[in-house]
mmCIF file of C-alpha atoms and ligand atoms in Angstrom:
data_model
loop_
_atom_site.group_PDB
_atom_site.id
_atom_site.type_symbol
_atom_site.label_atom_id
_atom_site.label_comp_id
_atom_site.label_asym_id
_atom_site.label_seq_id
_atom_site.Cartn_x
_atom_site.Cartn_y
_atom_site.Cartn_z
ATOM 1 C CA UNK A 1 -42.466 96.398 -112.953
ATOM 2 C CA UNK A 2 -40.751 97.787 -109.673
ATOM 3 C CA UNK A 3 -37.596 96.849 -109.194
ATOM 4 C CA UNK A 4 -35.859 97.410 -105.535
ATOM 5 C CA UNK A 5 -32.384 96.933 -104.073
ATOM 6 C CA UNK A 6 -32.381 93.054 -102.130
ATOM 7 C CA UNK A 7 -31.469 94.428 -99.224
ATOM 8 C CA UNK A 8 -29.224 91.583 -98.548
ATOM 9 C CA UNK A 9 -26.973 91.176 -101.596
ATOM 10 C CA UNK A 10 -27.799 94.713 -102.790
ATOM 11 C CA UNK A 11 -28.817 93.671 -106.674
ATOM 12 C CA UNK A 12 -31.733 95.055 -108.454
ATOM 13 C CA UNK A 13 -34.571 92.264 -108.729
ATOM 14 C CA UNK A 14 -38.133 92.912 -109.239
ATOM 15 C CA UNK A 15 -39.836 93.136 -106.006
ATOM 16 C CA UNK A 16 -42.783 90.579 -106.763
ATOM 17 C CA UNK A 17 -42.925 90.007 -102.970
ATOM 18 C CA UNK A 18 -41.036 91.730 -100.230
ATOM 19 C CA UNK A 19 -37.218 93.525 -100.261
ATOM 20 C CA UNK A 20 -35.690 90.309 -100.739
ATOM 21 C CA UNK A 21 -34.685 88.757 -103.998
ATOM 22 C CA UNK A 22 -35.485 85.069 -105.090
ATOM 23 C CA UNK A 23 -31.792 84.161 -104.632
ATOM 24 C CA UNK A 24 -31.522 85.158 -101.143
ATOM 25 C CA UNK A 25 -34.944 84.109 -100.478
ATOM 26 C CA UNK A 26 -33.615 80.362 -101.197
ATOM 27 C CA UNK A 27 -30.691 81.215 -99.234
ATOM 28 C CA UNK A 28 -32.719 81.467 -96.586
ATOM 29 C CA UNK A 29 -34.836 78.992 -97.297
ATOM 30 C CA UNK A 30 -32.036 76.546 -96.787
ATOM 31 C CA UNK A 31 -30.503 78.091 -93.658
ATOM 32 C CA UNK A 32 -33.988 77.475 -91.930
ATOM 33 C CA UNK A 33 -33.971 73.981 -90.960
ATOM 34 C CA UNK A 34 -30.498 74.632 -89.940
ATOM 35 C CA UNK A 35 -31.534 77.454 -87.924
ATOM 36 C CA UNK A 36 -34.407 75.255 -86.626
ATOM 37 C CA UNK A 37 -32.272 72.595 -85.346
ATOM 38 C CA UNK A 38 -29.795 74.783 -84.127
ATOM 39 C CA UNK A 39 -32.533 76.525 -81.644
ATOM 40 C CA UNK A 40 -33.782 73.045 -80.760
ATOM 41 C CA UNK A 41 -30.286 71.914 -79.551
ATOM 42 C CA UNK A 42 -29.847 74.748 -77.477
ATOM 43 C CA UNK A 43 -33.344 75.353 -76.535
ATOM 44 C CA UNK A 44 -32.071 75.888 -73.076
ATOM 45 C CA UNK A 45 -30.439 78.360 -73.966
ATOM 46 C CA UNK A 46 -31.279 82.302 -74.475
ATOM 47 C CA UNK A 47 -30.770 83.788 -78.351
ATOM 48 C CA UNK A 48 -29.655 86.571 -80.049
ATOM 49 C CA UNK A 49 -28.971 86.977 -83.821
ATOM 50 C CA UNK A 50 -25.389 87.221 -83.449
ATOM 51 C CA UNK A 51 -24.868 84.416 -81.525
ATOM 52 C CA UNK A 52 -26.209 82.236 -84.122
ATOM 53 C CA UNK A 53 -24.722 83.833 -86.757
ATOM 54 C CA UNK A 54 -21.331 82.912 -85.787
ATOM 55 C CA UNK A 55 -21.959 79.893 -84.038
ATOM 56 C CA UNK A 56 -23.833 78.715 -87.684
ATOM 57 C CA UNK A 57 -21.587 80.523 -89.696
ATOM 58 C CA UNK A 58 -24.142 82.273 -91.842
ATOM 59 C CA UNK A 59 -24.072 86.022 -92.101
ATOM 60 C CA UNK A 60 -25.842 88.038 -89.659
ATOM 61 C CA UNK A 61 -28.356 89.939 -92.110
ATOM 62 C CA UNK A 62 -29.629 86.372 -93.613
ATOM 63 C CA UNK A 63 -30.362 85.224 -90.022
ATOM 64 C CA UNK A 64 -32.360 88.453 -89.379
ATOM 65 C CA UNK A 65 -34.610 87.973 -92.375
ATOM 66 C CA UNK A 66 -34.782 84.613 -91.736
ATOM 67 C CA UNK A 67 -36.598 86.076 -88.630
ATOM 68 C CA UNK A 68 -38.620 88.899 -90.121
ATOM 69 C CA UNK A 69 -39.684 86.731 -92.578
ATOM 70 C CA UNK A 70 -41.434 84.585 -90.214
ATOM 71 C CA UNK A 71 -39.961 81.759 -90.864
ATOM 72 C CA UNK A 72 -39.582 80.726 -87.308
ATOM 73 C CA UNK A 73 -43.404 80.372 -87.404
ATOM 74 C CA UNK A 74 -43.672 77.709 -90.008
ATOM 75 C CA UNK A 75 -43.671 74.604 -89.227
ATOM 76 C CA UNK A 76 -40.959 72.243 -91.549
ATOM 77 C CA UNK A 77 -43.114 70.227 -93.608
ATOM 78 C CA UNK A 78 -44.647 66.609 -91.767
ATOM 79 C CA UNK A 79 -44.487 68.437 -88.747
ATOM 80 C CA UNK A 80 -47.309 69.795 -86.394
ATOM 81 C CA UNK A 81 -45.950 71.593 -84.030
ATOM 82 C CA UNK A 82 -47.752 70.832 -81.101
ATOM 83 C CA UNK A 83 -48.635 73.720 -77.975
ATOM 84 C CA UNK A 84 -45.302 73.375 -75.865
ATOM 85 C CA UNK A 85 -43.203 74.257 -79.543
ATOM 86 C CA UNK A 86 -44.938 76.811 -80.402
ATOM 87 C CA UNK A 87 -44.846 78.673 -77.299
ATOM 88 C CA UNK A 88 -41.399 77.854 -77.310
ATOM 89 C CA UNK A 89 -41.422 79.285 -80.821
ATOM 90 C CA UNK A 90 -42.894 82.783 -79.413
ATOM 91 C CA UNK A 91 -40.722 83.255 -77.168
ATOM 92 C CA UNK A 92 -37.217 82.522 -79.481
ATOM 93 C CA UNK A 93 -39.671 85.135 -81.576
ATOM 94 C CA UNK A 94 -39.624 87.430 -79.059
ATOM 95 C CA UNK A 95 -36.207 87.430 -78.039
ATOM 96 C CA UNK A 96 -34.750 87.584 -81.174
ATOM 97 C CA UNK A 97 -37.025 90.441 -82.575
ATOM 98 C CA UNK A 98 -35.552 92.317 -79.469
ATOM 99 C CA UNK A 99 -32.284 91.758 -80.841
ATOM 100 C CA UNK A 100 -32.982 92.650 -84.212
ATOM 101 C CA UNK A 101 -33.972 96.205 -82.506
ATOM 102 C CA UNK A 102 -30.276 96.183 -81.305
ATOM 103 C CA UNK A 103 -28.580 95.436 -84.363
ATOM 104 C CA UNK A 104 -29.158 98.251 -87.243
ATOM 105 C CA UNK A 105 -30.166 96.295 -90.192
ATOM 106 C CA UNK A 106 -28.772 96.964 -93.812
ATOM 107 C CA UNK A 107 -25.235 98.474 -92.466
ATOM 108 C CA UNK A 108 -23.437 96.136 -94.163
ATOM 109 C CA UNK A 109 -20.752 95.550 -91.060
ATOM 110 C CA UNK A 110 -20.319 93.833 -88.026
ATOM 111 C CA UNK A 111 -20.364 96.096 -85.564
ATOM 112 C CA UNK A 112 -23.459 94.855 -83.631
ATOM 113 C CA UNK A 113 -22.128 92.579 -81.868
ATOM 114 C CA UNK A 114 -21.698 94.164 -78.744
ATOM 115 C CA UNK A 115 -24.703 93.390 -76.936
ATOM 116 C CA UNK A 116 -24.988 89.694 -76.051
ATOM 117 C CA UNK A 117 -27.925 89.250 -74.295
ATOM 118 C CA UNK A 118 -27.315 86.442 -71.180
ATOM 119 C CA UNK A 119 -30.941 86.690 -70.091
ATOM 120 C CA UNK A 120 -32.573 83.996 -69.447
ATOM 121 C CA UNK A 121 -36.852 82.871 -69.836
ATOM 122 C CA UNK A 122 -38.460 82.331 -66.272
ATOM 123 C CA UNK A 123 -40.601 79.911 -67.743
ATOM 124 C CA UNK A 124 -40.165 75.629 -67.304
ATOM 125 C CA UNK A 125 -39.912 74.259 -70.558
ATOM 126 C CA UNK A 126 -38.985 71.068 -70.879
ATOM 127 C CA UNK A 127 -37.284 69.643 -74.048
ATOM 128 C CA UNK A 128 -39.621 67.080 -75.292
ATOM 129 C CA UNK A 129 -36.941 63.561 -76.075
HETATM 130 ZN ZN1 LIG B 1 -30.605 89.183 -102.803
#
């Protein structure tokens, strides 16, 4: 049996799948459709991982393996995404992989906050009603 460091609440677990214990892993779980709906209301908007961390409340390091997990891929479940989300999707992807580059992961503080990205997509979405 291996057992690593969670990397987000720093206990000893056996590492059966990835560096994140089951607890978090639920943690995260639940945050997601949060998350989700969060990105949908502001769809208009550009993202980085320490926006929604403080607008949602939820610390920063669950937000960013909410996004290395992938769970911005999945689909909740009874919904097909259809083309138009899941471009959407890539892009929110995109932008907030870029600002998981600028904030050092595993530091334990709060100090990444600094760089608030104000960019915005060229592209025309249009929020489905
Ligand atoms: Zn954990």
């Amino acid at each position: 049996m291996n057992l690593i460091t969670c990397k987000l609440c720093g206990r000893l677990f056996s590492s059966a799948r990835g560096k994140i214990c089951i607890a978090c892993l639920e943690e995260v779980d639940g945050m997601y459709p949060k998350v989700r709906e969060y990105l949908r209301d502001h769809s208009q908007e550009s993202f980085n991982l320490e926006r929604i961390s403080e607008d949602m409340n939820f610390d920063i390091r669950y937000v960013q393996a909410l996004v290395e997990l992938g769970y911005l891929d999945r689909a909740l479940p009874g919904e097909t995404p259809d083309e138009e989300e899941k471009k959407r999707k890539q892009l929110l992807l995109n932008e907030l992989q870029a600002s998981l580059n600028s904030s050092p992961m595993g530091r334990g503080d709060k100090t990444a906050g600094k760089m608030y990205g104000q960019q915005r997509y060229g592209t025309d979405r249009k929020s489905n009603s």
